CSV table of C-alpha atoms in Angstrom, one decimal:
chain,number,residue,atom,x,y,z
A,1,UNK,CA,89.7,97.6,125.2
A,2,UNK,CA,87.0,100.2,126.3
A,3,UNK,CA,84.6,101.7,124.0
A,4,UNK,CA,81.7,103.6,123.7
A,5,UNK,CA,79.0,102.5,121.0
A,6,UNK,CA,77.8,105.3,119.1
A,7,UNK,CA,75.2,103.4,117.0
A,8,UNK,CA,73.9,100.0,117.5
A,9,UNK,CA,73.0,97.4,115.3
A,10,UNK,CA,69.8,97.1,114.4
A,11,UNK,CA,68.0,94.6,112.1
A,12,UNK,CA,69.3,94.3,108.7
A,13,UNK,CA,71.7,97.0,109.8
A,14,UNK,CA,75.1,96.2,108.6
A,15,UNK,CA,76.9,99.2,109.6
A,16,UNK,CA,78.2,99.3,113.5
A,17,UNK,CA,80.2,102.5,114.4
A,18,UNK,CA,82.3,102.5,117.4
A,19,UNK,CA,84.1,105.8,119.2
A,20,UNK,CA,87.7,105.9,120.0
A,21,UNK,CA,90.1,108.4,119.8
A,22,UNK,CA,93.4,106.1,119.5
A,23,UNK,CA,91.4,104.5,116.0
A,24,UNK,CA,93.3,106.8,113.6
A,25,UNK,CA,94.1,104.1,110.9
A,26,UNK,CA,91.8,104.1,108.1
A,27,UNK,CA,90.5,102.0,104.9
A,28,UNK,CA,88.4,102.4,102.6
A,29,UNK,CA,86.5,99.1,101.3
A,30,UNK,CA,85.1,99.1,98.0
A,31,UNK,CA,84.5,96.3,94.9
A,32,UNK,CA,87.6,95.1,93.5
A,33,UNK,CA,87.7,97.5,89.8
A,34,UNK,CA,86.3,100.9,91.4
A,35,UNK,CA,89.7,102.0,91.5
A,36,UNK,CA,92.4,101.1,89.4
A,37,UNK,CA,95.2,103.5,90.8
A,38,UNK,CA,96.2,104.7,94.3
A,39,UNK,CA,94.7,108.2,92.4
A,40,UNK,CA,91.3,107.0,91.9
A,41,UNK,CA,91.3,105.7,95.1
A,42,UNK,CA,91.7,108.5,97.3
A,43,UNK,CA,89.5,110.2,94.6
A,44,UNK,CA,86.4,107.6,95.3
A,45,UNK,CA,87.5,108.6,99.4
A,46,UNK,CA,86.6,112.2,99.1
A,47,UNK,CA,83.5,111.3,97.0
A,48,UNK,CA,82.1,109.3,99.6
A,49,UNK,CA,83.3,112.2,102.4
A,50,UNK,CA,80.3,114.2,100.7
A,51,UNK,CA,77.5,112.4,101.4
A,52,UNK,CA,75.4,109.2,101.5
A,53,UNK,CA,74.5,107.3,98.1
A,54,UNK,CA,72.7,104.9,97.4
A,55,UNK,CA,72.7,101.4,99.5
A,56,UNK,CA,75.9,98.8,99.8
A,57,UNK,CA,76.6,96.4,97.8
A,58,UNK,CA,75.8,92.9,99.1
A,59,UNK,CA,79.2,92.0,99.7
A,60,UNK,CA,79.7,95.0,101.9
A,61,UNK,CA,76.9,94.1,104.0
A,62,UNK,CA,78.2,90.7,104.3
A,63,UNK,CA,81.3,91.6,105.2
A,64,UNK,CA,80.4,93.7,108.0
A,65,UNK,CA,78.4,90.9,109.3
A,66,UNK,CA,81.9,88.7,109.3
A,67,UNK,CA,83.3,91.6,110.9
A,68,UNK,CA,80.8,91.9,113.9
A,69,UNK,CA,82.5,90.0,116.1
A,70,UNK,CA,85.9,91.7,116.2
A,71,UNK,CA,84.1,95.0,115.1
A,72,UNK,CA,85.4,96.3,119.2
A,73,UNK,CA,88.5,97.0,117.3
A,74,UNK,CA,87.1,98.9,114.3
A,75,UNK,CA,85.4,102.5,114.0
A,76,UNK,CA,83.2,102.9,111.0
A,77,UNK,CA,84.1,106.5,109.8
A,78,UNK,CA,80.6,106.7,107.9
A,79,UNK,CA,77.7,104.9,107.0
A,80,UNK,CA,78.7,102.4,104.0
A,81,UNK,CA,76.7,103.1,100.9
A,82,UNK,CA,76.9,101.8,97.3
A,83,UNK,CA,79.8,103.0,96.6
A,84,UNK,CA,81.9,101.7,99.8
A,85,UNK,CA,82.5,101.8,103.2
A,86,UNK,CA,85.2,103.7,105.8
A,87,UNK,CA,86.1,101.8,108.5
A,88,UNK,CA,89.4,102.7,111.1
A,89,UNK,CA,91.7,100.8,113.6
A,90,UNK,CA,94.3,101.3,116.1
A,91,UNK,CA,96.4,98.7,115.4
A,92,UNK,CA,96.1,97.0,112.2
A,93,UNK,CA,99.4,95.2,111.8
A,94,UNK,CA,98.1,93.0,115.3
A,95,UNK,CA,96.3,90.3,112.9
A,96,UNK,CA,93.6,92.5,111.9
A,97,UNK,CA,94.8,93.6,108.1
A,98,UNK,CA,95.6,89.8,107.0
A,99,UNK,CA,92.0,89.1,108.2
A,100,UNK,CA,90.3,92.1,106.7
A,101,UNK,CA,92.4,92.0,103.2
A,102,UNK,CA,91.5,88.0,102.9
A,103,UNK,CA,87.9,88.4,104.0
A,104,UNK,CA,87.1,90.9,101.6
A,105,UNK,CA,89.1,89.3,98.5
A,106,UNK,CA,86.8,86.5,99.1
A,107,UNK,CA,83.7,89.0,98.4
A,108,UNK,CA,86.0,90.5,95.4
A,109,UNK,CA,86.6,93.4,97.9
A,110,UNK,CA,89.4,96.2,97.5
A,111,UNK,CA,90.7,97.8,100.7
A,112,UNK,CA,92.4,101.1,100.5
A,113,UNK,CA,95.0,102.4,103.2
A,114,UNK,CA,94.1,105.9,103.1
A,115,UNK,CA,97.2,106.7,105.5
A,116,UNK,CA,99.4,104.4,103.6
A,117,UNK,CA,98.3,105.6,100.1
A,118,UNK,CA,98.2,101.7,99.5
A,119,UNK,CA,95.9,99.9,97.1
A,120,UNK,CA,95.5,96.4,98.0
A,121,UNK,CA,93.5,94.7,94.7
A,122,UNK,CA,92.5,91.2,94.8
A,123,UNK,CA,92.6,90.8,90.8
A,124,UNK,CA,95.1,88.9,90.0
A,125,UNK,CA,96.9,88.0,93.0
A,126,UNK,CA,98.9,85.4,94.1
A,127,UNK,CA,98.2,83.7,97.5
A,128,UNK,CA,101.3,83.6,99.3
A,129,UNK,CA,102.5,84.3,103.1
A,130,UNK,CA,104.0,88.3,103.2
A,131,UNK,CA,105.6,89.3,106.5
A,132,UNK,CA,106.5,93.5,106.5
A,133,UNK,CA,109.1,94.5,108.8
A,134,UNK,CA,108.5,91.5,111.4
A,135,UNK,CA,105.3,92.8,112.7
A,136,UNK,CA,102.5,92.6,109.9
A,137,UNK,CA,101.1,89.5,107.6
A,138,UNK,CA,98.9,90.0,104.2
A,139,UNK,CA,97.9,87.0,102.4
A,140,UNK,CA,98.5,88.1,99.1
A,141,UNK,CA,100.7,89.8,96.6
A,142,UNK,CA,99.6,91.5,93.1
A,143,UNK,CA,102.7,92.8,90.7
A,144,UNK,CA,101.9,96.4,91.3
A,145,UNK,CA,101.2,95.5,95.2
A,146,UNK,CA,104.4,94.0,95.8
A,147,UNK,CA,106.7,96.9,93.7
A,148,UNK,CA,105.3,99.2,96.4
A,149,UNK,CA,105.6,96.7,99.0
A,150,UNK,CA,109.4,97.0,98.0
A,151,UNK,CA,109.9,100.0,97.1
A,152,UNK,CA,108.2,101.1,100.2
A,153,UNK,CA,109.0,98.0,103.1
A,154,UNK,CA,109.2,100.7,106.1
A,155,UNK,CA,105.9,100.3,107.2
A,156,UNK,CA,105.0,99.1,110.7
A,157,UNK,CA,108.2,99.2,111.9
A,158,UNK,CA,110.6,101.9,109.8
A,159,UNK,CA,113.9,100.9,111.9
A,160,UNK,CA,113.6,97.7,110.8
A,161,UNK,CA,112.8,97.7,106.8
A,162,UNK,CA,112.9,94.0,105.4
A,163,UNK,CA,110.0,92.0,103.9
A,164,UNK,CA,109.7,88.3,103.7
A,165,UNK,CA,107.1,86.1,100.8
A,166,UNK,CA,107.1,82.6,102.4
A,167,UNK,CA,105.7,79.3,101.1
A,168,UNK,CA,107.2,77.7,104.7
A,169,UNK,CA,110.2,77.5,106.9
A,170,UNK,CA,112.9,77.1,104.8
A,171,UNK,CA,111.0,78.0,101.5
A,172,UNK,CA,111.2,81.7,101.4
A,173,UNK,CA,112.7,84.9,99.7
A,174,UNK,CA,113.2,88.1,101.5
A,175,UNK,CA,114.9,91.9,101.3
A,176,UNK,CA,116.2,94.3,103.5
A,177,UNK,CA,116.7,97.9,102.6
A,178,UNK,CA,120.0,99.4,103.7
A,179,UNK,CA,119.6,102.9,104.5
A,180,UNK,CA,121.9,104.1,101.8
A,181,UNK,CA,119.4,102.7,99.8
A,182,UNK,CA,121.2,98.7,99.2
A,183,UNK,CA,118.7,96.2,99.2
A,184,UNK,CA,120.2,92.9,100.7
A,185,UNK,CA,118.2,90.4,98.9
A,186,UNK,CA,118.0,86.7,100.0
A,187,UNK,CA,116.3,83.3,99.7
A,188,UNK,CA,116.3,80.3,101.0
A,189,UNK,CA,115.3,76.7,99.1
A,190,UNK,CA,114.9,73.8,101.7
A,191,UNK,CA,117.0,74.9,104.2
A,192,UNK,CA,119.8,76.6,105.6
A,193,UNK,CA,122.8,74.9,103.6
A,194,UNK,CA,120.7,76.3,100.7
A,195,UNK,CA,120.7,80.2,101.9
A,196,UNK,CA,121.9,82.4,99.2
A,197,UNK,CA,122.2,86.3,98.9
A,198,UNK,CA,122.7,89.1,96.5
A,199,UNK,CA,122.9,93.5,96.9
A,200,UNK,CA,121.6,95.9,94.7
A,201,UNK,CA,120.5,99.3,94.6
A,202,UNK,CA,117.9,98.4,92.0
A,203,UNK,CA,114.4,98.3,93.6
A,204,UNK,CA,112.4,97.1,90.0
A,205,UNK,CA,114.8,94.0,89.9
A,206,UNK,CA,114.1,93.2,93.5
A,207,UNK,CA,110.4,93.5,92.6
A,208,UNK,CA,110.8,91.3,89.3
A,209,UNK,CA,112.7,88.8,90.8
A,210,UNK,CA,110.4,88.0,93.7
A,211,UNK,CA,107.5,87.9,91.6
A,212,UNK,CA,108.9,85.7,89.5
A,213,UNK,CA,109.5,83.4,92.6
A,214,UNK,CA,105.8,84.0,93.4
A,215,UNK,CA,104.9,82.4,90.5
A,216,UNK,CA,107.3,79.6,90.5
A,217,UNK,CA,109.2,81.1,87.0
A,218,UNK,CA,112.6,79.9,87.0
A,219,UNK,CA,113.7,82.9,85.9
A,220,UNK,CA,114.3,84.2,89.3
A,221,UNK,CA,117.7,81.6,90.0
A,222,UNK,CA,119.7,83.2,87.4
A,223,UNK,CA,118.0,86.8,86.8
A,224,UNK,CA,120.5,88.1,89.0
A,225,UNK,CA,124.4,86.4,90.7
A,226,UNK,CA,123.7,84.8,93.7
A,227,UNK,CA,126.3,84.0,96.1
A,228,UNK,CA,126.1,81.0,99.2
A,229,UNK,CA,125.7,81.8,103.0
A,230,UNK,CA,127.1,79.9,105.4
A,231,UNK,CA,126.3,79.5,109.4
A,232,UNK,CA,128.9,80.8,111.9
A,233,UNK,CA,128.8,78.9,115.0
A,234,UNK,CA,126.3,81.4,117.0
A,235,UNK,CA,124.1,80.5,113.7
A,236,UNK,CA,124.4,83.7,112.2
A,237,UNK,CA,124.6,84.1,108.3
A,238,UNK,CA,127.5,85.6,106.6
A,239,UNK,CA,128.5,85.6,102.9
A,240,UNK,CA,130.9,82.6,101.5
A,241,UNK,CA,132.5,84.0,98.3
A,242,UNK,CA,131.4,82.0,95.8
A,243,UNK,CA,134.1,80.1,93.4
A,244,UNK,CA,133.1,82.2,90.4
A,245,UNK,CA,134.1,85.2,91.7
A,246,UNK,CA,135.7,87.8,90.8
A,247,UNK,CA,137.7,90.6,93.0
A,248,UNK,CA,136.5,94.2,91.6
A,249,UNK,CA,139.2,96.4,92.3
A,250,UNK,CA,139.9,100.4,90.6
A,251,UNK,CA,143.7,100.9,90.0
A,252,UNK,CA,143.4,104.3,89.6
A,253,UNK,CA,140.6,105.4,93.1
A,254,UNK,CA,141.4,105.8,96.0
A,255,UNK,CA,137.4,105.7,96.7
A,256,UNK,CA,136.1,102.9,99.0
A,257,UNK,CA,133.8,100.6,97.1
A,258,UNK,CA,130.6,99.1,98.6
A,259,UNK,CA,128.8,96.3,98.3
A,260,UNK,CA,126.0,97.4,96.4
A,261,UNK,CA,129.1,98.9,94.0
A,262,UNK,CA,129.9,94.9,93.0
A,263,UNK,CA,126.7,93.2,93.3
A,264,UNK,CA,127.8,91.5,96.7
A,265,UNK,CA,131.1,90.3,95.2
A,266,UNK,CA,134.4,90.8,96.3
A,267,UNK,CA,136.2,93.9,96.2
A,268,UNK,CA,139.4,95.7,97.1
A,269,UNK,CA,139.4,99.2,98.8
A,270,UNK,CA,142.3,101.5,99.6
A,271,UNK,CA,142.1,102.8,103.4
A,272,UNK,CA,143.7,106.4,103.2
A,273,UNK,CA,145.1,106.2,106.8
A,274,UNK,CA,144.5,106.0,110.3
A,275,UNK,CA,145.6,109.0,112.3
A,276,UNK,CA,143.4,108.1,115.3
A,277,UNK,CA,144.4,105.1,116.0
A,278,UNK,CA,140.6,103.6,115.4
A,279,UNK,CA,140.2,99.9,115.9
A,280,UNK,CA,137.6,98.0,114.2
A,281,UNK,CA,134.7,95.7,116.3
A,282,UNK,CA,137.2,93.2,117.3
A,283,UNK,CA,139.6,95.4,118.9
A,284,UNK,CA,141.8,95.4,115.8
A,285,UNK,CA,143.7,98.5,114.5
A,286,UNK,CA,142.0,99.6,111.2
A,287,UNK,CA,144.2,99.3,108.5
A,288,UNK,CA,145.5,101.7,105.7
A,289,UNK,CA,146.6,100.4,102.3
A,290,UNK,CA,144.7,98.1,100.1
A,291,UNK,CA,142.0,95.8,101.9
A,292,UNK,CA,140.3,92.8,100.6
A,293,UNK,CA,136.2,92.8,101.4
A,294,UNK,CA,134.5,89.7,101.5
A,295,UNK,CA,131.9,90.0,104.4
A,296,UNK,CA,129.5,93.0,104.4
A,297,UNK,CA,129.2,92.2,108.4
A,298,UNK,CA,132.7,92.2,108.6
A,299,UNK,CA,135.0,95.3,108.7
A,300,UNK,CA,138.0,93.3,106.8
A,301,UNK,CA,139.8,89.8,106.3
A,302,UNK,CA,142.8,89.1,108.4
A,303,UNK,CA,145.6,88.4,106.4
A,304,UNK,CA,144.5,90.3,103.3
A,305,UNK,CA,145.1,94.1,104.2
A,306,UNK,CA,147.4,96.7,104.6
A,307,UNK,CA,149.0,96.4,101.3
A,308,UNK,CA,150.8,99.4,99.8
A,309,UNK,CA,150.7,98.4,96.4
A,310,UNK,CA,147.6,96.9,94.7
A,311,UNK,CA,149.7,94.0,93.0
A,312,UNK,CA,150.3,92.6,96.0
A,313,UNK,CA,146.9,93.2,97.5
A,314,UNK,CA,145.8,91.0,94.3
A,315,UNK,CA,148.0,88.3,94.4
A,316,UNK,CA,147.2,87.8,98.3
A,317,UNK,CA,143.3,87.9,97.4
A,318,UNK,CA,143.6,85.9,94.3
A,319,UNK,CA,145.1,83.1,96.5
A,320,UNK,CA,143.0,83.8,99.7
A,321,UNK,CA,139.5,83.2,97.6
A,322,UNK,CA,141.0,80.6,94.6
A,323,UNK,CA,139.7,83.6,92.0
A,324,UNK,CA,141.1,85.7,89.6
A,325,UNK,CA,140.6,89.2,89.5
A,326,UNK,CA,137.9,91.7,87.3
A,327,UNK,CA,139.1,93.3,84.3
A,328,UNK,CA,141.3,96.3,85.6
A,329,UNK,CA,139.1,98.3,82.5
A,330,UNK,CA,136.1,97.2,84.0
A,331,UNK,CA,134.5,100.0,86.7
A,332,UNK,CA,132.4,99.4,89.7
A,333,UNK,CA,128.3,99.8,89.3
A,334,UNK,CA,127.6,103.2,91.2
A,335,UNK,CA,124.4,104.6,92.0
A,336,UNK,CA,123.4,108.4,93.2
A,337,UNK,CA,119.4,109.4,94.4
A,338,UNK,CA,119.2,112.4,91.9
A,339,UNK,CA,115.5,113.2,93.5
A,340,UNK,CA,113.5,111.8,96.0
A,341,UNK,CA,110.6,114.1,96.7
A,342,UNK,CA,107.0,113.9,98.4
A,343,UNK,CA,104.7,116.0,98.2
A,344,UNK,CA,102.1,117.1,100.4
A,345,UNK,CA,99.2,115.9,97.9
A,346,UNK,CA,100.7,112.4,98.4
A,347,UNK,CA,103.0,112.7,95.2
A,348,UNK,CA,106.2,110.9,95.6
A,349,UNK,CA,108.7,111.3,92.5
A,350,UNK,CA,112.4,109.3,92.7
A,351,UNK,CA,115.0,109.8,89.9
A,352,UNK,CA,118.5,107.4,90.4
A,353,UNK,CA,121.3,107.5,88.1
A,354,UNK,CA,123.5,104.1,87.8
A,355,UNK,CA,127.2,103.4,86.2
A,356,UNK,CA,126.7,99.9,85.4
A,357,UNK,CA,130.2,97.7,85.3
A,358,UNK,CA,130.2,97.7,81.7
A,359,UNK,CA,130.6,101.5,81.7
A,360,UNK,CA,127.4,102.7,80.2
A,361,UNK,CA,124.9,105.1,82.2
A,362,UNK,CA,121.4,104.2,83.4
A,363,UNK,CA,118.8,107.0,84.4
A,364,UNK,CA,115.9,105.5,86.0
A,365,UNK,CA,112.8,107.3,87.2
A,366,UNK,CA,109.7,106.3,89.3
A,367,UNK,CA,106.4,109.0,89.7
A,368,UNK,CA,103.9,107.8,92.2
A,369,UNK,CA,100.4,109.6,92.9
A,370,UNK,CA,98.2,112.4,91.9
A,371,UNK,CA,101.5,114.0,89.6
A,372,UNK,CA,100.9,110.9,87.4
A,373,UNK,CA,97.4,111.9,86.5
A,374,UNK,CA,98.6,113.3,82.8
A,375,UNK,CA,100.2,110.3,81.6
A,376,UNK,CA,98.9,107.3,84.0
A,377,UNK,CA,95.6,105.7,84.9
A,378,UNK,CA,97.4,103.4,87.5
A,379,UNK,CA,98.9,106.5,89.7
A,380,UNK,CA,102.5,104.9,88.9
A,381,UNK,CA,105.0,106.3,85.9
A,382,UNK,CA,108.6,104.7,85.1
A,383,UNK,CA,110.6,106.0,82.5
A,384,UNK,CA,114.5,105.9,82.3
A,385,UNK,CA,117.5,106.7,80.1
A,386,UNK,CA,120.5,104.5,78.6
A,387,UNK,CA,123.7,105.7,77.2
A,388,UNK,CA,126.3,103.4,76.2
A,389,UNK,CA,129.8,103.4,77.9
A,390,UNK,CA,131.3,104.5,74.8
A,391,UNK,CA,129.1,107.6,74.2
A,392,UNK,CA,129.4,108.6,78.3
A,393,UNK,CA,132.1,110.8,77.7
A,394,UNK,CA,129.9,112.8,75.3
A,395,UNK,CA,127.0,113.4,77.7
A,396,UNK,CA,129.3,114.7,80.5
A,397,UNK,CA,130.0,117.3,77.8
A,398,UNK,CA,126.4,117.7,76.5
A,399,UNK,CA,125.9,118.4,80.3
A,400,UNK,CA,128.2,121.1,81.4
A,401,UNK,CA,131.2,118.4,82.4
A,402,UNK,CA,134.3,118.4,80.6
A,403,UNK,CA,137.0,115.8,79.6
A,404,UNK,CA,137.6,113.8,82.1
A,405,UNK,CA,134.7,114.5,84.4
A,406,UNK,CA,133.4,111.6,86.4
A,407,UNK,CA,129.2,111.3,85.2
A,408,UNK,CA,127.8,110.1,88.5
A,409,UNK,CA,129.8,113.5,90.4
A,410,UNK,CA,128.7,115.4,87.8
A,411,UNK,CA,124.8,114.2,88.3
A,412,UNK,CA,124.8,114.7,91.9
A,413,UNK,CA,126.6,117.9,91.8
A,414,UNK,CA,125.0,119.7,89.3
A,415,UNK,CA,121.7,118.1,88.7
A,416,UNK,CA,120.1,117.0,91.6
A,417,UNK,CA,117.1,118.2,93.6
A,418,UNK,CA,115.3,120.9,91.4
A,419,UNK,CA,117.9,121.1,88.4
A,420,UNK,CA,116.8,117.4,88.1
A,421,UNK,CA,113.6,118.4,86.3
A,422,UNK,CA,115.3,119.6,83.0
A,423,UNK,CA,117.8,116.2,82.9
A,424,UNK,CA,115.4,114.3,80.1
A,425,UNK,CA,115.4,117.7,78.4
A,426,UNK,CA,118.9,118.3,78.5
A,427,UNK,CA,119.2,114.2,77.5
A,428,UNK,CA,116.8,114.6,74.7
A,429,UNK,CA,119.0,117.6,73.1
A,430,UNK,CA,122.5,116.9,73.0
A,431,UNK,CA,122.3,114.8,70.1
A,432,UNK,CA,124.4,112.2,71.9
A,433,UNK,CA,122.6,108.6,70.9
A,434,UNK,CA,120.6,107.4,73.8
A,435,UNK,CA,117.9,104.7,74.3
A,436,UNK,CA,114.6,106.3,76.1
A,437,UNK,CA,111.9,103.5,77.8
A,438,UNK,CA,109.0,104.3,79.7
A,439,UNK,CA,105.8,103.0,81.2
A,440,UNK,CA,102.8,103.0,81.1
């Protein structure tokens, strides 16, 4: 690659500083503890924006001198000094980050991604293989690193949002996020007879289960209901309902379930009809009536569909997957994105609401950035809401609904976007019990 050397390197110099315009991808490198947060990071960037001070550390120096060699694909921004350095690249998924993020952990180095708003913290990580969307490899994963990493797993490649932690081969554990939100979360222990899956909509879990893997905490096998994969004969996966089972099913919708409504596990839908005449990817008429889902990656199961009353529909599932069926009383997990806003200081606040099976309502929310400066010194602020089932019917009246009102329509009609900001208000007043959580 051409470039044009702006300032050579002199002796004891350990600052080089190359010119090209393509080198737009910045990080800041600073000792591991300068900045705790995402906030105090990009606070420490603009400091060192204003001006030279003092000299860098040792282990800045001695970093750049690693660094020489490859330094035709860097750009120091500025002159490092004692509080840091600035340094930019054009590609940094192409090998460069792994190197840089395990180079300076050695040194007991931070690196900041200023265009990311990522913190990358050596203290107390976990050495472990991390592949983002197919493209990029870090060597390491902290708790509050590999949240983001999920909540966040768009980045090099945001068509293709999955992220892998590997230990080898067939010793791995990986999500994809779904675009309606779904995260497809798998793993695989020795190889692929042992491939197993699980959905949910519920990023923290995703987070808490793979760190618990990380560490090797059993935990993470029965935190959540895995089901088996099995290979087709092109070798691709697809989901083997598992003999413990159960068939969720709503007498009284006419709503199509998902996947990430049942936690992966099989469901029956009612198809309303099929005026056009559409046929599914095998060339097969869709069909109306009651369907049996088994597959997410495929559109129905041939012999189970089409059935006019749901009795029947059960009894032809029941005996097609050797289960019984959920409890009739029992209602599909449902989630709706109440707010998912970013701002343009680099703020980024999500609120979700969930029906869980049993009934009862969860309200989780998730503050990232400068808006958590108040109540935060990490730049991150979780809080959430629970109501049980049996008092739900009371908050849809405490919040404008009325008898018979279905919560989740009632959230995402009425208290979404803006109106979002008075919910914990409106929560906190209605005098129907609750349970409030939050951290930090």
């Amino acid at each position: 690659m051409a470039r044009q050397l702006v300032k050579g390197r002199e002796e004891g110099d350990s600052v080089v500083q190359y010119a090209h315009e393509a080198m737009n991808h910045r990080f800041a490198i600073f000792p591991a503890g300068a900045a705790d947060s995402v906030e105090q990071a990009n606070d420490l960037v603009c400091a060192m924006a204003t001006g030279i001070e003092g000299q860098p550390h040792k282990a800045v120096r001695e970093l750049f001198d690693e660094l020489d060699d490859i330094l035709g694909r860097y750009l120091a921004v500025r002159p490092a000094d004692a509080r840091g350095a600035v340094i930019a690249t054009d590609r940094p998924e192409d090998g460069l980050l792994r190197y840089l993020l395990q180079s300076a952990a050695a040194r007991g180095l931070a690196v900041y991604d200023i265009e990311l708003f990522r913190l990358y913290d050596p203290r107390g990580r976990v050495d472990v293989e991390v592949e983002l969307c197919g493209l990029a490899l870090l060597p390491y994963v902290t708790p509050t690193l590999l949240r983001d990493l999920v909540l966040r797993p768009t980045w090099p490649a945001p068509e293709n949002p999955f992220l892998i932690l590997a230990r080898g081969e067939h010793d791995h554990i990986q999500a994809y996020r779904d675009p309606n939100g779904t995260y497809q979360f798998e793993y695989r222990d020795g190889g692929p007879d042992a491939h197993f899956q699980f959905f949910t909509a519920d990023c923290g879990l995703v987070a808490d289960v793979m760190w618990a893997w990380v560490n090797d905490d059993p935990s993470w096998r029965t935190a959540v209901r895995w089901s088996p994969l099995v290979l087709d004969d092109d070798d691709s996966y697809r989901s083997s309902p598992s003999i413990n089972s159960t068939i969720h099913v709503d007498r009284n919708s006419d709503r199509e379930l998902g996947f990430s409504d049942t936690d992966g596990q099989p469901f029956l839908a009612y198809h309303a009809g099929n005026p056009g005449n559409e046929v599914d990817g095998d060339d097969r008429p869709v069909p109306t009536g009651w369907v049996l889902h088994v597959d997410r990656d495929e559109s129905f199961v041939t012999g189970v569909l089409g059935f006019n009353r749901v009795d029947d529909a059960l009894t032809a599932a029941e005996t097609y997957l050797g289960v019984s069926p959920a409890s009739q009383d029992r209602r599909p997990r449902r989630c709706v994105s109440l707010l998912d806003e970013r701002r343009e200081d680099g703020s980024w606040l999500n609120l979700d609401a969930t029906l869980q099976p049993d009934g009862s309502l969860r309200i989780d929310g998730q503050d990232l950035g400068p808006v958590t400066e108040p109540v935060s010194p990490d730049g991150e602020y979780e809080y959430g809401y629970t109501i049980a089932a049996q008092d739900v019917p009371a908050m849809v009246i405490a919040l404008g609904g009325q008898h018979g009102t279905d919560i989740i329509d009632l959230l995402e009609h009425h208290w979404s976007g803006a109106q979002s900001y008075g919910l914990g208000a409106a929560i906190r007043s209605s005098g129907v019990p609750h349970h409030f959580w939050n951290y930090p």
